[in-house]
Coordinates of C-alpha atoms in Angstrom, one line a residue:
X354 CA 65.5 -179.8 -39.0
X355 CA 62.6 -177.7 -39.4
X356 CA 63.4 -174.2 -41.4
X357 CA 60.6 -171.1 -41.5
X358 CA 61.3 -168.9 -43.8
X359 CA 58.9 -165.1 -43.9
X360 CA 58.9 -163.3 -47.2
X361 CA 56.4 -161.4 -49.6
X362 CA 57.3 -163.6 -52.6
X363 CA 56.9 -167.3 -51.6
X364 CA 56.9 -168.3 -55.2
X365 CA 60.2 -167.1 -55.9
X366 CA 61.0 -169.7 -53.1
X367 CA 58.7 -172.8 -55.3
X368 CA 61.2 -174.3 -57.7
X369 CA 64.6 -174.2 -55.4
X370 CA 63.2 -176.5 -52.6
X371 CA 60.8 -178.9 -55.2
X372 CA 63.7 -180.7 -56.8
X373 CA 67.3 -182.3 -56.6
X374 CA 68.6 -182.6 -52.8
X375 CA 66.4 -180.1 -51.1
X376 CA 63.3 -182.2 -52.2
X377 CA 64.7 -185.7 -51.6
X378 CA 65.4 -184.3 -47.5
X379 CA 61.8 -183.2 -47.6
X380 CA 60.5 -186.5 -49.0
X381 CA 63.0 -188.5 -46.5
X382 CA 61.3 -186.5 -43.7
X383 CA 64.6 -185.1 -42.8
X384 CA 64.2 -181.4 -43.1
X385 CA 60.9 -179.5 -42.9
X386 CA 60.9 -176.2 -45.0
X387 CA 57.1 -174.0 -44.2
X388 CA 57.4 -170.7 -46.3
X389 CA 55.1 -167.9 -44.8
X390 CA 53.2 -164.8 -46.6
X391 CA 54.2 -161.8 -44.9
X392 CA 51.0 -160.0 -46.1
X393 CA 49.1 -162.8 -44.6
X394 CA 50.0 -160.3 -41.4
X395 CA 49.2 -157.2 -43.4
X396 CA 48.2 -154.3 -41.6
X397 CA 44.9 -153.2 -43.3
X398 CA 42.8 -155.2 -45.9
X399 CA 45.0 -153.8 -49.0
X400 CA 47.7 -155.8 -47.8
X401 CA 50.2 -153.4 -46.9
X402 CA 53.4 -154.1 -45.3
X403 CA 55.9 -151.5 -45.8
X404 CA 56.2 -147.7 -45.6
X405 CA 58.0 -144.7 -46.4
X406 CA 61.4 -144.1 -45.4
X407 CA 61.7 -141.9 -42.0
X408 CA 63.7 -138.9 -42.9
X409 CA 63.4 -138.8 -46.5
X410 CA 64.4 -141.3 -49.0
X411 CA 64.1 -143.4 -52.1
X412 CA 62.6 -147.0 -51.2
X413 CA 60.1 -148.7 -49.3
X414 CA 61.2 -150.4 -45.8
X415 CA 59.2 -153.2 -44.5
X416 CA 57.2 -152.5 -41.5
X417 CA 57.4 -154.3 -37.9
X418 CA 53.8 -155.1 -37.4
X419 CA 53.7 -157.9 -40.3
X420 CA 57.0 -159.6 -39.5
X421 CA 56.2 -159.2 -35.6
X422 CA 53.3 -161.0 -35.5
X423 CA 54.7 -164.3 -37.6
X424 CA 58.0 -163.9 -35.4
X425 CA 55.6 -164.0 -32.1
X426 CA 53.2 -166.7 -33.6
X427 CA 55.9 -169.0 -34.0
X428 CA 58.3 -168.7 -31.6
X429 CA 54.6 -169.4 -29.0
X430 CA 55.0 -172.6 -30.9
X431 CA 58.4 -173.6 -30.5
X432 CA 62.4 -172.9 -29.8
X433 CA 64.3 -171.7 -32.6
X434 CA 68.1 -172.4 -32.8
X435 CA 68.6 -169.1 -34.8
X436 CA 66.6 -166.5 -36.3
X437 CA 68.4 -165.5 -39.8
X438 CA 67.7 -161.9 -41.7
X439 CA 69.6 -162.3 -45.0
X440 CA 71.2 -159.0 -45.5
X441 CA 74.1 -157.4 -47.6
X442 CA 75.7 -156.3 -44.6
X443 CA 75.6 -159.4 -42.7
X444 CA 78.6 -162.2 -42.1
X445 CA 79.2 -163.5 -45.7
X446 CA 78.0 -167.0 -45.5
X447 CA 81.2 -169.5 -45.5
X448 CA 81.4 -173.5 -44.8
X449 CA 82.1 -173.4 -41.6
X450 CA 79.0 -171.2 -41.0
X451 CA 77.0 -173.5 -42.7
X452 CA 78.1 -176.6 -40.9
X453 CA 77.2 -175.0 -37.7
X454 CA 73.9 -174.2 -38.8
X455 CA 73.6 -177.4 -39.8
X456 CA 73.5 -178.6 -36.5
X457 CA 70.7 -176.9 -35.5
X458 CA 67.0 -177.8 -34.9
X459 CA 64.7 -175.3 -36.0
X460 CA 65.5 -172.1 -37.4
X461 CA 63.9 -169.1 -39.1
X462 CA 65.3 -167.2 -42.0
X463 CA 63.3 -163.3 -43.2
X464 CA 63.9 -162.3 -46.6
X465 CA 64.4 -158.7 -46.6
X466 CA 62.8 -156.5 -49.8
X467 CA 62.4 -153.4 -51.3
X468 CA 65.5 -151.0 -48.8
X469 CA 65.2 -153.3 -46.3
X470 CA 63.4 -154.0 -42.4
X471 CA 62.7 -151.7 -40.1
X472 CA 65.7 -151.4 -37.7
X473 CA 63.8 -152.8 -34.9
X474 CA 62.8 -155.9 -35.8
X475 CA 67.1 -156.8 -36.0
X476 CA 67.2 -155.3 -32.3
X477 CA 64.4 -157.1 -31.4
X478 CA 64.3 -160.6 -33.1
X479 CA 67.3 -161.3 -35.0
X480 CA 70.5 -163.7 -33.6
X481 CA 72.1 -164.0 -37.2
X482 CA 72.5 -161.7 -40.0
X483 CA 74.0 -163.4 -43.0
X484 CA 75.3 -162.6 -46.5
X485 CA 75.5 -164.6 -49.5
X486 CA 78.0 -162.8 -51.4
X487 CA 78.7 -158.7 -51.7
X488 CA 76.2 -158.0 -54.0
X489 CA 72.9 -156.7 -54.1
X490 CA 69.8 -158.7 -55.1
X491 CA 66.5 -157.5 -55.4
X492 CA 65.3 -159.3 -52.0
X493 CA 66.3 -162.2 -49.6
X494 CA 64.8 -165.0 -51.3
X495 CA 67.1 -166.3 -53.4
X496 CA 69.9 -165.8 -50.8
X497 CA 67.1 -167.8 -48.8
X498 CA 67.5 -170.7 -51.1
X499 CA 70.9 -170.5 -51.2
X500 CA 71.2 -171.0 -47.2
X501 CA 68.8 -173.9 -47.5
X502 CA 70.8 -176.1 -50.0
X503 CA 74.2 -175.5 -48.4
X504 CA 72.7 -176.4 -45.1
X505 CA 70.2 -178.7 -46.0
X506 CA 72.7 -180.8 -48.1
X507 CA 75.0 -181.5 -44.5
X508 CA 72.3 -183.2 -42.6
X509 CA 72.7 -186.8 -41.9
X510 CA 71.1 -188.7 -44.5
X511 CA 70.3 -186.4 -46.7
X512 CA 73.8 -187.3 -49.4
X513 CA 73.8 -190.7 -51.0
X514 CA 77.7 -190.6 -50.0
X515 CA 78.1 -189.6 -46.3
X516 CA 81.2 -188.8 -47.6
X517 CA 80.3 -186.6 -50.5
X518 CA 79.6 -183.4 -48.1
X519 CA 83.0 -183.6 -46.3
X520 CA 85.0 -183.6 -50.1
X521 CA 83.6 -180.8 -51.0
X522 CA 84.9 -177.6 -51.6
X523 CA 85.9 -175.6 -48.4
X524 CA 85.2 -178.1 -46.1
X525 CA 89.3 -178.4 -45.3
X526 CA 90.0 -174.2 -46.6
X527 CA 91.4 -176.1 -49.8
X528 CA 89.4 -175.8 -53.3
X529 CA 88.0 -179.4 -54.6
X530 CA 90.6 -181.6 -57.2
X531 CA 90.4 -182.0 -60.3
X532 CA 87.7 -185.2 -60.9
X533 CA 87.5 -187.0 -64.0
X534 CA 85.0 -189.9 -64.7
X535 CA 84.9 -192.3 -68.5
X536 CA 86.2 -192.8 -70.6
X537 CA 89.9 -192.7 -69.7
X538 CA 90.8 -191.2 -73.2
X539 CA 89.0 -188.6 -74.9
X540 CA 90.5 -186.5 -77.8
X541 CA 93.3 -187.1 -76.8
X542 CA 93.1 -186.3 -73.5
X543 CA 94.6 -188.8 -71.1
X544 CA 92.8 -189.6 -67.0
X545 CA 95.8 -189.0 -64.8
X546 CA 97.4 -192.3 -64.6
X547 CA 97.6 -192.7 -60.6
X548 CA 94.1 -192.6 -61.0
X549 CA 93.6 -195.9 -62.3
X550 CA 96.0 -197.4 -60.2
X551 CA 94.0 -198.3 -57.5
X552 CA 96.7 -197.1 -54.9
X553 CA 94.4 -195.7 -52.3
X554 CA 97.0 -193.7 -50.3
X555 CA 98.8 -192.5 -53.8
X556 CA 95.7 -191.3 -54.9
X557 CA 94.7 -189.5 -51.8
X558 CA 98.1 -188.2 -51.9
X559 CA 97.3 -186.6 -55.3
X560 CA 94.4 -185.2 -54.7
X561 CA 95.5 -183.6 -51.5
X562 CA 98.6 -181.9 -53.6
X563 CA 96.5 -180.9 -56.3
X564 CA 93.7 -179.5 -54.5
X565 CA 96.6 -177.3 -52.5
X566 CA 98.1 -176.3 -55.7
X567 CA 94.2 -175.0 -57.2
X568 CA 93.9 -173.1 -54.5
X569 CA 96.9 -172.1 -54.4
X570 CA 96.5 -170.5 -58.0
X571 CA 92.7 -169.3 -57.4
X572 CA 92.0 -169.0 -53.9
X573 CA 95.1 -168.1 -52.1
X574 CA 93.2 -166.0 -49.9
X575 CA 92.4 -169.3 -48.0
X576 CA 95.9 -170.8 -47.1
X577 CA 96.1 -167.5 -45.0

């Protein structure tokens, strides 16, 4: 998978894809991640690339020219799968979402900042506008990174555990079980017993009950 991600702050974007899982698909060769300046597209030599707000306003929008031209200069170079503005108002980003993106080959993602893009650029260039939560943050890039790991994290390979990705959380609309690791006792705290009993199907059994009953208590929203 190759991902293309256009913002103004590419540092912000350093640190989430240099360590842990994101790194190890990079240094596996099976993700690409290329972060581009948007004021490499500027559209004068101060480096400008946002404006007032047509009809009056507080904020700054990002203009079309900058994010055009990287849009146009890569898409000449290849297909992309889907083209991603991360965006308060856009589908709040779920597992299932992420597993389909996950299947995809090449994909761009634009970090909004300051009020937002110009209106036109969506219209024009955008197939998928995606939310990471209903909040506000002060621009797209950590939403960015957030895409990245959930997605990222699902490719073939990339998981020690082939396994480990389809346990998680979500994956089945039921909250994770409770996990425990050694020592067995601790302050007097005991490890489930059908834990260490080495009944495979028991123990599946448990964690299927229990993981129902967590989200049951937490999440009910998702047995609807």
């Amino acid at each position: 998978m190759r991902i293309d991600i256009l913002t103004c702050l590419p540092e912000l974007l350093v640190s989430p894809f240099a360590h842990s899982i994101v790194k190890r698909a990079q240094d596996k060769g099976l993700t690409e991640i290329h972060v581009h300046q948007l004021r490499d597209k500027a559209i004068n030599k101060h480096g400008q690339i946002d404006d007032f707000v047509f009809g009056g306003g507080a904020g700054m929008v990002l203009r079309v020219e900058p994010i055009a031209a990287w849009m146009d200069e890569l898409m000449a170079e290849r297909t992309y799968d889907a083209i991603i503005y991360l965006t308060p108002d856009g589908e709040t980003l779920r597992q299932p979402l992420a597993n389909r993106l996950s299947l995809m080959q090449n994909i761009i993602m634009l970090c909004g900042h300051y009020k937002g893009i110009d209106e036109r650029i969506r219209q024009t260039y955008i197939t998928h506008e995606i939310s990471v939560g209903d909040y506000v943050l002060s621009g797209g890039e950590l939403g960015a990174a957030i895409l990245v790991d959930s997605v990222v994290r699902l490719l073939p390979g990339v998981l020690g555990n082939e396994e480990s990705a389809l346990s998680d959380s979500f994956q089945d609309d039921l909250l994770a079980p409770p996990i425990y690791t050694r020592p067995a006792e601790w302050r007097g705290q005991v490890v489930p017993e059908i834990l260490l009993s080495g009944n495979t199907p028991k123990i599946e059994e448990w964690r299927h009950d229990q993981a129902l009953a967590r989200t049951q208590a937490r999440r009910p929203d998702l047995l609807a």
